[in-house]
C-alpha atoms as one frame of an Amber mdcrd trajectory, in Angstrom:
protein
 114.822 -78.408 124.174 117.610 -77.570 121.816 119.793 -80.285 122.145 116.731
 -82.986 121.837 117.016 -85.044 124.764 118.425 -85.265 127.677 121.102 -87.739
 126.589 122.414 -85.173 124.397 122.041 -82.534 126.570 124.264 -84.271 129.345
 126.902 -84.726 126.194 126.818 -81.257 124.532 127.346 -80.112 129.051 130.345
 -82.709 129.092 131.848 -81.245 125.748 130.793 -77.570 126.400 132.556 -77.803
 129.887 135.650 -79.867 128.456 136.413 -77.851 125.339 135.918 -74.225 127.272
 138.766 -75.564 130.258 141.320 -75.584 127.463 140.022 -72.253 126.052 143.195
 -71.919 123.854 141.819 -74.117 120.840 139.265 -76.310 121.608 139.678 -78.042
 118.281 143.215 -78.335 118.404 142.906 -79.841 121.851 140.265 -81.947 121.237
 141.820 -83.612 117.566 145.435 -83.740 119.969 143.391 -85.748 122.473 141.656
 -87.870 120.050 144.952 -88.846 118.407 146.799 -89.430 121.359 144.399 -91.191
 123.769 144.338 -95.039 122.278 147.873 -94.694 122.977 147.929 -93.018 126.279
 148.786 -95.259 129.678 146.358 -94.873 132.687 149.480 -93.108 134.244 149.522
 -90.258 131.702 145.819 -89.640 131.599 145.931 -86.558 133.749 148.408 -84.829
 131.089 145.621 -84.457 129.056 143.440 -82.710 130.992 142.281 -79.667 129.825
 144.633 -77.422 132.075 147.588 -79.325 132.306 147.156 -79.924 128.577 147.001
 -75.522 128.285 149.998 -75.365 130.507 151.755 -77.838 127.855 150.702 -76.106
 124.976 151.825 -73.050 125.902 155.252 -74.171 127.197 155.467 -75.825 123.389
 154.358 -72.186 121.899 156.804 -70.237 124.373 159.675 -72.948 123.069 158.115
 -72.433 119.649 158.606 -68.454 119.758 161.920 -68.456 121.178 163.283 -70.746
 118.670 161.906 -68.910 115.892 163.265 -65.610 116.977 166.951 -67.147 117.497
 167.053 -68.248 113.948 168.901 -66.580 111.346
């Protein structure tokens, strides 16, 4: 009804369900995956689901944060 048929319905379920697994920034996970997929071997294609993908982005921020705060 809102989506206007069931084709897109079925695609805005895919996205909806996709995009709230990463929960930390659907954006930035979804432009990261963009970029990155032509590029990606079969073999690495589970990195980039959406919770291993959190896990990794948070291990980057924790890295990140501890960096920053060792810096003069």
């Amino acid at each position: 009804m809102f989506v206007g048929n069931p084709g897109g319905g079925r695609t805005f379920a895919i996205l909806a369900s996709l995009t709230s697994t990463c929960q930390l920034d659907p954006q930035l996970y979804l432009t990261q995956l963009l970029m990155n997929l032509p590029q990606t071997k079969l073999s690495e294609l589970d990195d980039w689901l959406p919770d291993q993908w959190k896990l990794q982005q948070a291990a980057r921020n924790e890295a990140l944060s501890r960096a920053a705060s060792m810096a003069p």
